[in-house]
PDB file of C-alpha atoms in Angstrom:
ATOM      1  CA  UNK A 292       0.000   0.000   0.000  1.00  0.00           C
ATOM      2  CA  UNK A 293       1.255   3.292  -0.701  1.00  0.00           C
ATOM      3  CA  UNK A 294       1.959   6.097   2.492  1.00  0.00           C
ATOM      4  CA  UNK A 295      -1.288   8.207   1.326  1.00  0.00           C
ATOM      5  CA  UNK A 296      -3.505   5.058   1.883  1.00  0.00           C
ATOM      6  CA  UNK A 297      -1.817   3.680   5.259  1.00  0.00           C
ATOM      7  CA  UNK A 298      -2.483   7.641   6.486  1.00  0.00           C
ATOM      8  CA  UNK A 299      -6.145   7.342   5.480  1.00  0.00           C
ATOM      9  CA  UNK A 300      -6.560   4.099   6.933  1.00  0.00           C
ATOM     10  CA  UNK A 301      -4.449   5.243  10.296  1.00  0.00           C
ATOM     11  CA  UNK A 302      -6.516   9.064  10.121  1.00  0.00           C
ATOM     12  CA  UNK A 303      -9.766   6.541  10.202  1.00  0.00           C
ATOM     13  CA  UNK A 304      -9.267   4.235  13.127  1.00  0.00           C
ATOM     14  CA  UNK A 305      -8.322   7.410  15.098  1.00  0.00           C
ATOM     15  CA  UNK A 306     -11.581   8.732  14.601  1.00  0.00           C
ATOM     16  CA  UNK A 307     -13.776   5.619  15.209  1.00  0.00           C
ATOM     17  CA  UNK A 308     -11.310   5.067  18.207  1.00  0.00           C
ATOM     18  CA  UNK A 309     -11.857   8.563  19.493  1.00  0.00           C
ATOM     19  CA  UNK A 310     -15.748   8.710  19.184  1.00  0.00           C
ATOM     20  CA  UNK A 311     -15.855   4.933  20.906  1.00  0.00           C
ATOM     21  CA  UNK A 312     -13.608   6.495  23.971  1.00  0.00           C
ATOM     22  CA  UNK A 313     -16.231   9.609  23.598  1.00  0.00           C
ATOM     23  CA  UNK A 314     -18.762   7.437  24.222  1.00  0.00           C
ATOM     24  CA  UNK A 315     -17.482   5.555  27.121  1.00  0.00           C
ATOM     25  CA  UNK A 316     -16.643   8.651  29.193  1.00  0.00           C
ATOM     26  CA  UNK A 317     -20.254  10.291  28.381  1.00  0.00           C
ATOM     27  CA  UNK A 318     -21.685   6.618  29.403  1.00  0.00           C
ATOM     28  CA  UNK A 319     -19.912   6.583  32.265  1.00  0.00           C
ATOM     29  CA  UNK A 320     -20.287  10.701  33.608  1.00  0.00           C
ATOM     30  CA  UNK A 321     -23.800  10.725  32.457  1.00  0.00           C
ATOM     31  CA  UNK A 322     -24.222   7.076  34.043  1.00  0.00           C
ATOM     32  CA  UNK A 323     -26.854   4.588  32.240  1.00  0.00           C
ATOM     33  CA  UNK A 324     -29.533   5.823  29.686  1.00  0.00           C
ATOM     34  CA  UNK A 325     -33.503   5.461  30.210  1.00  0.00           C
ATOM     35  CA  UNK A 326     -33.972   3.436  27.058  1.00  0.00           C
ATOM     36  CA  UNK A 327     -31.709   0.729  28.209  1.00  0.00           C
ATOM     37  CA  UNK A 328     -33.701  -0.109  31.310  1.00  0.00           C
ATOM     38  CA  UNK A 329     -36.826   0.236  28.790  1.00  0.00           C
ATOM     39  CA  UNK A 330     -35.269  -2.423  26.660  1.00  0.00           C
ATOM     40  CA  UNK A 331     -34.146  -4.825  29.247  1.00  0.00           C
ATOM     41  CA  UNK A 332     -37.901  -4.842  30.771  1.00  0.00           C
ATOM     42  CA  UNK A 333     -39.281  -5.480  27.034  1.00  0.00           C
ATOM     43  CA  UNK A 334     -37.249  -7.851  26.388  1.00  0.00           C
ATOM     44  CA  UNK A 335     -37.427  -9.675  30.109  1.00  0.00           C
ATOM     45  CA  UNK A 336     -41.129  -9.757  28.968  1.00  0.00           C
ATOM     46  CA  UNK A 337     -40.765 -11.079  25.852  1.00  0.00           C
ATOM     47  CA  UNK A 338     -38.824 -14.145  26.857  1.00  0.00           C
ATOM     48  CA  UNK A 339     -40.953 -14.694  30.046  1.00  0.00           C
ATOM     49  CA  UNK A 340     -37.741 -13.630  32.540  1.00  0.00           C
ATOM     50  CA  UNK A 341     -39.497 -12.457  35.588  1.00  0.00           C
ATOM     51  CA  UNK A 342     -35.996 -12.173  37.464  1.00  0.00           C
ATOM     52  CA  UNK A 343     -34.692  -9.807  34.413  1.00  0.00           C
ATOM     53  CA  UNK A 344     -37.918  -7.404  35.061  1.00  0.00           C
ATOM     54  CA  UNK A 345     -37.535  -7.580  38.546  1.00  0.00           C
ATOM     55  CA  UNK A 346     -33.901  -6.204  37.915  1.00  0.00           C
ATOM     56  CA  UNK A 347     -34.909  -3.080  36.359  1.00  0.00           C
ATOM     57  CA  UNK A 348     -38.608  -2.623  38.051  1.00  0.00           C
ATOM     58  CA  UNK A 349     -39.030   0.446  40.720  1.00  0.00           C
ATOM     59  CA  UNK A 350     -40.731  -1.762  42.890  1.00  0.00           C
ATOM     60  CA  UNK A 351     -39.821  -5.865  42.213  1.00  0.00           C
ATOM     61  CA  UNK A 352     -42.504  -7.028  44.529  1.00  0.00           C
ATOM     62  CA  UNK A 353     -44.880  -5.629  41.875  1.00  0.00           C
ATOM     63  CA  UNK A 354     -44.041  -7.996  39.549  1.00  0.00           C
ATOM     64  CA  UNK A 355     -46.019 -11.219  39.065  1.00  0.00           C
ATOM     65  CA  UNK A 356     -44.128 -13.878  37.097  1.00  0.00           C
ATOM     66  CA  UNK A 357     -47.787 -14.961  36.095  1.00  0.00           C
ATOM     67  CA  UNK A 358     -48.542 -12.132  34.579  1.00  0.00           C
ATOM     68  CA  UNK A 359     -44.527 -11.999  32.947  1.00  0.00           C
ATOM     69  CA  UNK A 360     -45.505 -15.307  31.072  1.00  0.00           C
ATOM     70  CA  UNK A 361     -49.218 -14.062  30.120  1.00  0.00           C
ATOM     71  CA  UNK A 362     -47.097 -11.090  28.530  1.00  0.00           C
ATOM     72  CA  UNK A 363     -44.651 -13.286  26.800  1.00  0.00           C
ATOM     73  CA  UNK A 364     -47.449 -15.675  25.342  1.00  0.00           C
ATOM     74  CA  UNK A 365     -49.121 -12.712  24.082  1.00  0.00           C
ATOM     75  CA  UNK A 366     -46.080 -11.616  22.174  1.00  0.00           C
ATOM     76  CA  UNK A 367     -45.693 -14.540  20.572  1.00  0.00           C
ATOM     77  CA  UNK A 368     -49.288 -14.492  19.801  1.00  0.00           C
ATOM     78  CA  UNK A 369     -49.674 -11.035  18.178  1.00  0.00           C
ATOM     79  CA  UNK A 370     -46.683 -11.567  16.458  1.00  0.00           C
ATOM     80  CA  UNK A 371     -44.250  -8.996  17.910  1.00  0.00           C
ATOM     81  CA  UNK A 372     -40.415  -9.048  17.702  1.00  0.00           C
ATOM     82  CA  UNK A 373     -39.226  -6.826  20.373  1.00  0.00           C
ATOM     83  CA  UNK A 374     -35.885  -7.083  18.623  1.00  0.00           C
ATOM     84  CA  UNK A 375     -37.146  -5.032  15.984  1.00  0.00           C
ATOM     85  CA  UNK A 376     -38.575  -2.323  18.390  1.00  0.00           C
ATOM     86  CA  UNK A 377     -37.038   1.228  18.232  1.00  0.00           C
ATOM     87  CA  UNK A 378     -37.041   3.348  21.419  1.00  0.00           C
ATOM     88  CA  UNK A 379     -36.227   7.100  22.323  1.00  0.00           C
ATOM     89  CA  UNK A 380     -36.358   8.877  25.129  1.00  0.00           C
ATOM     90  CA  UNK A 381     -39.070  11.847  24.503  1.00  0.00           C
ATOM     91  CA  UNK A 382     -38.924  13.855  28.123  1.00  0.00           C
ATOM     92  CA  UNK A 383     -36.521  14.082  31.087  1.00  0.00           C
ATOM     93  CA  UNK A 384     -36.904  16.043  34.205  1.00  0.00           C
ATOM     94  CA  UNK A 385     -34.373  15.305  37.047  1.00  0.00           C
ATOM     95  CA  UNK A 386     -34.485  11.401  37.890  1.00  0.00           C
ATOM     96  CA  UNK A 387     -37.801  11.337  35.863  1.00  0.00           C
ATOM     97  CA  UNK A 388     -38.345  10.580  32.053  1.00  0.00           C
ATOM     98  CA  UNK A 389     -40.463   8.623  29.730  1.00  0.00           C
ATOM     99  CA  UNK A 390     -39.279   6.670  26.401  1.00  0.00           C
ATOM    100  CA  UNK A 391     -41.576   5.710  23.352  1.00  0.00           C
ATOM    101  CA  UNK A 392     -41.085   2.259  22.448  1.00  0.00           C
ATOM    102  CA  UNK A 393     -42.558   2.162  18.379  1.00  0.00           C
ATOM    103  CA  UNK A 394     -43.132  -0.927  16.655  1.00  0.00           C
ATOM    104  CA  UNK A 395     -45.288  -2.921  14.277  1.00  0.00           C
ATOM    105  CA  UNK A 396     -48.131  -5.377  14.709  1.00  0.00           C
ATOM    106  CA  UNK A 397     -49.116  -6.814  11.254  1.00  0.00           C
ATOM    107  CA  UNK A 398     -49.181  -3.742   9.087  1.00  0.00           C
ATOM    108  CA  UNK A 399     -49.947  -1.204  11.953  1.00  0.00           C
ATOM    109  CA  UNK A 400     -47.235   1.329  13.371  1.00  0.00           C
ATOM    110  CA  UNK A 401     -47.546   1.680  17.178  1.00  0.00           C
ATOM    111  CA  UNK A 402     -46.469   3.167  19.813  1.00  0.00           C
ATOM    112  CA  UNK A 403     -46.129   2.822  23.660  1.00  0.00           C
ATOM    113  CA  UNK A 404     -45.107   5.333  25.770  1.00  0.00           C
ATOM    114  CA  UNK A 405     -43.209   3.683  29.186  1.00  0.00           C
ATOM    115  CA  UNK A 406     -41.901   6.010  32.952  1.00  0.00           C
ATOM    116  CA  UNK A 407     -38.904   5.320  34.396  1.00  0.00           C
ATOM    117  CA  UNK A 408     -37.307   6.877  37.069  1.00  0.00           C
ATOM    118  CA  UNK A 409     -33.057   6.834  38.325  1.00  0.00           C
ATOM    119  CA  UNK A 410     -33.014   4.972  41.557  1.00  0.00           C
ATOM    120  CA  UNK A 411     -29.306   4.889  42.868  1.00  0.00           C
ATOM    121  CA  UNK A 412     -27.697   5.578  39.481  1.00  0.00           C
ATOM    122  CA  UNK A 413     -29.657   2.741  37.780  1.00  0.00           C
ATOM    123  CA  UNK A 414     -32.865   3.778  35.465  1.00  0.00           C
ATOM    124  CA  UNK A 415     -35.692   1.024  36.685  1.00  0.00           C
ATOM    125  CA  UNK A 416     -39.545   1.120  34.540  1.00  0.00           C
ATOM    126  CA  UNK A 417     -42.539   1.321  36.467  1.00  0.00           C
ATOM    127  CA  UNK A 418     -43.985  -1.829  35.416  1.00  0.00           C
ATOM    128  CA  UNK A 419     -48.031  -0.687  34.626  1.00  0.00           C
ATOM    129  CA  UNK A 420     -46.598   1.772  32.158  1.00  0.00           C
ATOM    130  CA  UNK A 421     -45.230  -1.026  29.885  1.00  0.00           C
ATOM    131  CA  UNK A 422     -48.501  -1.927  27.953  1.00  0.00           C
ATOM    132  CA  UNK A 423     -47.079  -3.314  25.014  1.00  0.00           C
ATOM    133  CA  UNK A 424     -48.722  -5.777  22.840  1.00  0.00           C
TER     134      UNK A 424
END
């Protein structure tokens, strides 16, 4: 390879290294992000994992595993992939904030709107907000 193309190739990995390191330090000033505790609980739900919802729930002793599997089932039923869902977080307010989880069901669009809340640097969903499905 010539010097021209080994600088390109050196000036890129730079940059993706530098906005990966970014990244990490905004991750870890800004601590977790809403959406990832939004995602955990959707996906705890769609695989029937009441001790994965429990893990990001305000209050764990809310949680029924019953009603976890009757969730589940019901994904599977309707159809959704909660792999395929796209989230974003659409207000924050101090340890506050709500993220819209949008997906499809057959050929509708739809969207769910889900609170969490930062308890001791961890973002946990308040369970009767997730209404999914």
């Amino acid at each position: 390879m010539s010097r021209r193309v080994l600088q390109v190739v050196a000036l890129a990995v730079a940059v993706v290294l530098a906005v990966g390191a970014g990244r990490l330090v905004r991750h870890h000033l800004e601590g977790p992000d809403p959406v990832d505790a939004v995602r955990a609980a959707t996906m705890a739900y769609a695989t029937g994992d009441c001790a994965a919802l429990r893990r990001v729930t305000v209050d764990p002793r809310e949680i029924r595993c019953e009603d976890v599997v009757s969730v589940r089932d019901a994904y599977r039923d309707e159809g959704l992939r909660p792999a395929t869902f796209t989230y974003a977080v659409v207000s924050r307010v101090d340890e506050d904030a709500t993220v819209r989880i949008s997906y499809r069901r057959g050929k509708d669009a739809l969207q769910e709107l889900v609170r969490v809340r930062r308890v001791d640097d961890a973002w946990k969903v308040f369970p009767a907000t997730m209404a999914v499905g």
